[in-house]
């Protein structure tokens, strides 16, 4: 039975990039193995400085995930900090991880390039992520393309650990990233990668008015209403393609090429389709949110199930490294 694992940071409301890049594939995988999905609050702490926002977003991410179809009977959903074994293993991995491996990681490099002083947690971020993955002997890690490098670092760290402490039998399983090519990088309102840090996101469960406003703010060129438009480079079409049927996408593309309709009309069509697509999930979310103790219970139960696995791995690791 394959182990599947992934995480998401509670740094804000999950958006279409998170959903199509990770949440949806993760939900689809929950029936194909033993799935562990967690809210990466230790990772979020590298940037979040508002404790109440951390608490609210942690519950919000859990609600969104459950509303989208994560089934806590099939998958284990938990909060990373409920399983302190993550930080314990991260320290052990840190002790064998060469610094240059981390200096090469893009999140750290971007920070330095922007002349910002990185906190140590940001530098060590990929090591904690390796701990997350290796702790559960994960085989498959569904993620968006921006996390590919982190999974590669995880494999490198696992190889060092296996060489160093796993002489008789490998200490860790080699994980594989699972990245859906057509969903690998969902673009945002401005045509760049959709990301909370670029302020260009479409949150899954915004209220109707602010969501419509966001869709209407998609950046377009200045082609006049009557002229034909190029669908191949349009963010409107790119977002529509994420969830519309092939036929509907073909119709929108043909209407782009025909001219006679302004971008506002296409944005409205995108908004209507998006609103309908997420309607059942929005309704489920409202139901689940009505009972806050439900989410708390799911996370508590998830933590217990995750800790049972994590404790076993740690016993093995402590023995192999001589800590016991
Ligand atoms: P985070 O919280 O930034 O994003 C969660 C997931 O959403 C994907 N994603 C995207 N996919 C496609 N297009 C986009 N525009 C887009 N934006 C975000 C991300 O690739 C990710 O899969 N470090 C991780 C959290 C983490 C983790 C782990 C993941 C911590 N430990 C262990 C896997 C395994 C992160 O910051 O994700």
mmCIF file of N, CA and C and ligand atoms in Angstrom, residues 5-11 15-23 38-41 43-44 80 86 125 128-133 138 141-148 150-151 154 180 183-188 192-196 200, ligand 1:
data_model
loop_
_atom_site.group_PDB
_atom_site.id
_atom_site.type_symbol
_atom_site.label_atom_id
_atom_site.label_comp_id
_atom_site.label_asym_id
_atom_site.label_seq_id
_atom_site.Cartn_x
_atom_site.Cartn_y
_atom_site.Cartn_z
ATOM 1 N N UNK A 5 1.649 11.714 0.914
ATOM 2 C CA UNK A 5 1.714 12.788 1.914
ATOM 3 C C UNK A 5 1.881 14.135 1.242
ATOM 4 N N UNK A 6 1.188 15.131 1.790
ATOM 5 C CA UNK A 6 1.455 16.500 1.357
ATOM 6 C C UNK A 6 1.049 17.482 2.444
ATOM 7 N N UNK A 7 1.523 18.732 2.301
ATOM 8 C CA UNK A 7 1.224 19.757 3.301
ATOM 9 C C UNK A 7 0.884 21.076 2.637
ATOM 10 N N UNK A 8 0.230 21.926 3.410
ATOM 11 C CA UNK A 8 -0.102 23.271 2.939
ATOM 12 C C UNK A 8 0.034 24.235 4.118
ATOM 13 N N UNK A 9 0.612 25.398 3.833
ATOM 14 C CA UNK A 9 0.839 26.363 4.918
ATOM 15 C C UNK A 9 -0.424 27.176 5.221
ATOM 16 N N UNK A 10 -0.687 27.420 6.498
ATOM 17 C CA UNK A 10 -1.842 28.272 6.852
ATOM 18 C C UNK A 10 -1.453 29.744 6.826
ATOM 19 N N UNK A 11 -1.044 30.231 5.660
ATOM 20 C CA UNK A 11 -0.609 31.622 5.553
ATOM 21 C C UNK A 11 -1.707 32.516 4.980
ATOM 22 N N UNK A 15 -6.124 29.042 -2.367
ATOM 23 C CA UNK A 15 -6.552 29.641 -3.640
ATOM 24 C C UNK A 15 -6.557 28.604 -4.757
ATOM 25 N N UNK A 16 -6.909 29.051 -5.955
ATOM 26 C CA UNK A 16 -7.018 28.108 -7.078
ATOM 27 C C UNK A 16 -5.706 27.376 -7.360
ATOM 28 N N UNK A 17 -4.573 28.037 -7.121
ATOM 29 C CA UNK A 17 -3.270 27.383 -7.318
ATOM 30 C C UNK A 17 -3.110 26.229 -6.349
ATOM 31 N N UNK A 18 -3.421 26.478 -5.075
ATOM 32 C CA UNK A 18 -3.337 25.411 -4.073
ATOM 33 C C UNK A 18 -4.291 24.271 -4.429
ATOM 34 N N UNK A 19 -5.502 24.662 -4.851
ATOM 35 C CA UNK A 19 -6.532 23.654 -5.108
ATOM 36 C C UNK A 19 -6.155 22.748 -6.290
ATOM 37 N N UNK A 20 -5.882 23.372 -7.442
ATOM 38 C CA UNK A 20 -5.625 22.537 -8.623
ATOM 39 C C UNK A 20 -4.223 21.918 -8.598
ATOM 40 N N UNK A 21 -3.268 22.617 -7.939
ATOM 41 C CA UNK A 21 -1.893 22.094 -7.880
ATOM 42 C C UNK A 21 -1.736 20.972 -6.863
ATOM 43 N N UNK A 22 -2.439 21.067 -5.739
ATOM 44 C CA UNK A 22 -2.218 20.083 -4.680
ATOM 45 C C UNK A 22 -3.487 19.487 -4.093
ATOM 46 N N UNK A 23 -4.459 20.328 -3.670
ATOM 47 C CA UNK A 23 -5.586 19.789 -2.900
ATOM 48 C C UNK A 23 -6.410 18.780 -3.707
ATOM 49 N N UNK A 38 -1.319 17.444 5.905
ATOM 50 C CA UNK A 38 -1.193 18.249 7.126
ATOM 51 C C UNK A 38 -1.125 19.736 6.832
ATOM 52 N N UNK A 39 -1.430 20.485 7.874
ATOM 53 C CA UNK A 39 -1.373 21.948 7.799
ATOM 54 C C UNK A 39 -0.029 22.352 8.390
ATOM 55 N N UNK A 40 0.807 22.934 7.538
ATOM 56 C CA UNK A 40 2.213 23.138 7.887
ATOM 57 C C UNK A 40 2.386 24.433 8.680
ATOM 58 N N UNK A 41 1.950 24.397 9.939
ATOM 59 C CA UNK A 41 2.030 25.643 10.724
ATOM 60 C C UNK A 41 3.466 25.959 11.146
ATOM 61 N N UNK A 43 6.037 25.529 9.289
ATOM 62 C CA UNK A 43 6.590 26.213 8.114
ATOM 63 C C UNK A 43 6.042 27.633 8.000
ATOM 64 N N UNK A 44 4.750 27.784 8.306
ATOM 65 C CA UNK A 44 4.142 29.122 8.197
ATOM 66 C C UNK A 44 4.788 30.102 9.177
ATOM 67 N N UNK A 80 0.646 20.050 11.717
ATOM 68 C CA UNK A 80 2.062 19.656 11.847
ATOM 69 C C UNK A 80 2.563 19.790 13.291
ATOM 70 N N UNK A 86 8.093 15.871 14.046
ATOM 71 C CA UNK A 86 8.562 16.561 12.830
ATOM 72 C C UNK A 86 9.816 17.388 13.138
ATOM 73 N N UNK A 125 14.128 25.511 6.149
ATOM 74 C CA UNK A 125 12.800 25.102 5.669
ATOM 75 C C UNK A 125 12.809 23.751 4.940
ATOM 76 N N UNK A 128 13.094 20.740 7.320
ATOM 77 C CA UNK A 128 11.838 20.412 8.017
ATOM 78 C C UNK A 128 10.891 19.697 7.053
ATOM 79 N N UNK A 129 10.903 20.147 5.803
ATOM 80 C CA UNK A 129 10.041 19.506 4.817
ATOM 81 C C UNK A 129 10.481 18.064 4.556
ATOM 82 N N UNK A 130 11.778 17.854 4.541
ATOM 83 C CA UNK A 130 12.287 16.482 4.384
ATOM 84 C C UNK A 130 11.819 15.630 5.565
ATOM 85 N N UNK A 131 11.856 16.219 6.758
ATOM 86 C CA UNK A 131 11.406 15.482 7.941
ATOM 87 C C UNK A 131 9.926 15.118 7.797
ATOM 88 N N UNK A 132 9.113 16.085 7.335
ATOM 89 C CA UNK A 132 7.676 15.822 7.138
ATOM 90 C C UNK A 132 7.464 14.589 6.271
ATOM 91 N N UNK A 133 8.236 14.538 5.196
ATOM 92 C CA UNK A 133 8.025 13.495 4.182
ATOM 93 C C UNK A 133 8.585 12.146 4.655
ATOM 94 N N UNK A 138 6.898 8.181 3.146
ATOM 95 C CA UNK A 138 6.017 8.555 2.027
ATOM 96 C C UNK A 138 6.584 8.106 0.687
ATOM 97 N N UNK A 141 4.352 12.292 -3.227
ATOM 98 C CA UNK A 141 4.119 13.613 -2.638
ATOM 99 C C UNK A 141 3.460 14.513 -3.692
ATOM 100 N N UNK A 142 2.122 14.614 -3.669
ATOM 101 C CA UNK A 142 1.464 15.485 -4.656
ATOM 102 C C UNK A 142 1.690 16.960 -4.329
ATOM 103 N N UNK A 143 2.290 17.688 -5.272
ATOM 104 C CA UNK A 143 2.610 19.110 -5.065
ATOM 105 C C UNK A 143 2.542 19.872 -6.386
ATOM 106 N N UNK A 144 2.576 21.197 -6.296
ATOM 107 C CA UNK A 144 2.744 22.048 -7.469
ATOM 108 C C UNK A 144 4.228 22.121 -7.819
ATOM 109 N N UNK A 145 4.514 22.686 -9.009
ATOM 110 C CA UNK A 145 5.903 22.668 -9.481
ATOM 111 C C UNK A 145 6.860 23.408 -8.537
ATOM 112 N N UNK A 146 6.354 24.437 -7.842
ATOM 113 C CA UNK A 146 7.251 25.219 -6.981
ATOM 114 C C UNK A 146 7.842 24.399 -5.830
ATOM 115 N N UNK A 147 7.301 23.222 -5.576
ATOM 116 C CA UNK A 147 7.817 22.389 -4.476
ATOM 117 C C UNK A 147 8.727 21.264 -4.965
ATOM 118 N N UNK A 148 8.947 21.220 -6.290
ATOM 119 C CA UNK A 148 9.719 20.119 -6.865
ATOM 120 C C UNK A 148 11.131 20.070 -6.265
ATOM 121 N N UNK A 150 12.147 21.095 -3.455
ATOM 122 C CA UNK A 150 12.144 20.646 -2.063
ATOM 123 C C UNK A 150 12.064 19.115 -1.961
ATOM 124 N N UNK A 151 11.331 18.506 -2.865
ATOM 125 C CA UNK A 151 11.242 17.040 -2.833
ATOM 126 C C UNK A 151 12.588 16.443 -3.280
ATOM 127 N N UNK A 154 14.795 16.542 -0.382
ATOM 128 C CA UNK A 154 14.392 15.457 0.529
ATOM 129 C C UNK A 154 15.046 14.145 0.112
ATOM 130 N N UNK A 180 1.088 17.261 -11.591
ATOM 131 C CA UNK A 180 0.261 17.176 -12.795
ATOM 132 C C UNK A 180 0.695 18.274 -13.764
ATOM 133 N N UNK A 183 -1.482 21.317 -14.359
ATOM 134 C CA UNK A 183 -1.846 22.087 -13.165
ATOM 135 C C UNK A 183 -0.601 22.533 -12.396
ATOM 136 N N UNK A 184 0.579 22.303 -12.966
ATOM 137 C CA UNK A 184 1.824 22.473 -12.213
ATOM 138 C C UNK A 184 2.018 23.899 -11.715
ATOM 139 N N UNK A 185 1.668 24.876 -12.577
ATOM 140 C CA UNK A 185 1.768 26.273 -12.156
ATOM 141 C C UNK A 185 0.513 27.002 -12.599
ATOM 142 N N UNK A 186 -0.389 27.193 -11.674
ATOM 143 C CA UNK A 186 -1.618 27.941 -11.964
ATOM 144 C C UNK A 186 -1.278 29.426 -11.914
ATOM 145 N N UNK A 187 -1.695 30.164 -12.954
ATOM 146 C CA UNK A 187 -1.332 31.580 -12.970
ATOM 147 C C UNK A 187 -2.371 32.410 -12.220
ATOM 148 N N UNK A 188 -1.931 33.568 -11.776
ATOM 149 C CA UNK A 188 -2.785 34.448 -10.988
ATOM 150 C C UNK A 188 -3.397 35.568 -11.818
ATOM 151 N N UNK A 192 1.282 36.213 -13.502
ATOM 152 C CA UNK A 192 2.405 35.507 -12.858
ATOM 153 C C UNK A 192 1.852 34.278 -12.143
ATOM 154 N N UNK A 193 2.737 33.458 -11.573
ATOM 155 C CA UNK A 193 2.283 32.321 -10.769
ATOM 156 C C UNK A 193 1.345 32.809 -9.661
ATOM 157 N N UNK A 194 0.226 32.104 -9.475
ATOM 158 C CA UNK A 194 -0.683 32.506 -8.390
ATOM 159 C C UNK A 194 -0.016 32.211 -7.051
ATOM 160 N N UNK A 195 0.080 33.239 -6.223
ATOM 161 C CA UNK A 195 0.781 33.078 -4.952
ATOM 162 C C UNK A 195 0.316 34.127 -3.957
ATOM 163 N N UNK A 196 0.140 33.677 -2.703
ATOM 164 C CA UNK A 196 -0.282 34.630 -1.676
ATOM 165 C C UNK A 196 0.708 35.785 -1.579
ATOM 166 N N UNK A 200 -2.105 38.053 -5.881
ATOM 167 C CA UNK A 200 -2.793 37.888 -7.170
ATOM 168 C C UNK A 200 -3.675 36.648 -7.152
HETATM 169 P P1 LIG B 1 2.143 26.047 0.034
HETATM 170 O O1 LIG B 1 1.346 26.234 1.260
HETATM 171 O O2 LIG B 1 2.888 27.214 -0.511
HETATM 172 O O3 LIG B 1 1.246 25.473 -1.130
HETATM 173 C C1 LIG B 1 0.481 24.292 -0.978
HETATM 174 C C2 LIG B 1 0.490 23.522 -2.290
HETATM 175 O O4 LIG B 1 -0.082 24.308 -3.333
HETATM 176 C C3 LIG B 1 0.794 24.289 -4.451
HETATM 177 N N1 LIG B 1 0.681 25.574 -5.170
HETATM 178 C C4 LIG B 1 0.504 25.671 -6.491
HETATM 179 N N2 LIG B 1 0.345 24.733 -7.454
HETATM 180 C C5 LIG B 1 0.149 25.167 -8.723
HETATM 181 N N3 LIG B 1 0.085 26.489 -9.062
HETATM 182 C C6 LIG B 1 0.229 27.458 -8.125
HETATM 183 N N4 LIG B 1 0.154 28.743 -8.470
HETATM 184 C C7 LIG B 1 0.457 27.066 -6.767
HETATM 185 N N5 LIG B 1 0.630 27.745 -5.609
HETATM 186 C C8 LIG B 1 0.780 26.820 -4.645
HETATM 187 C C9 LIG B 1 2.182 24.117 -3.883
HETATM 188 O O5 LIG B 1 3.066 23.624 -4.850
HETATM 189 C C10 LIG B 1 1.913 23.151 -2.751
HETATM 190 O O6 LIG B 1 1.929 21.825 -3.219
HETATM 191 N N6 LIG B 1 6.369 23.878 1.548
HETATM 192 C C11 LIG B 1 4.986 23.605 1.211
HETATM 193 C C12 LIG B 1 4.211 22.962 2.354
HETATM 194 C C13 LIG B 1 4.852 21.731 2.880
HETATM 195 C C14 LIG B 1 4.909 20.449 2.230
HETATM 196 C C15 LIG B 1 5.624 19.609 3.125
HETATM 197 C C16 LIG B 1 4.439 19.961 1.023
HETATM 198 C C17 LIG B 1 5.482 21.603 4.069
HETATM 199 N N7 LIG B 1 5.949 20.355 4.217
HETATM 200 C C18 LIG B 1 5.866 18.275 2.809
HETATM 201 C C19 LIG B 1 4.695 18.619 0.700
HETATM 202 C C20 LIG B 1 5.405 17.791 1.591
HETATM 203 C C21 LIG B 1 4.321 24.916 0.856
HETATM 204 O O7 LIG B 1 4.793 25.966 1.214
HETATM 205 O O8 LIG B 1 3.156 24.805 0.231
#
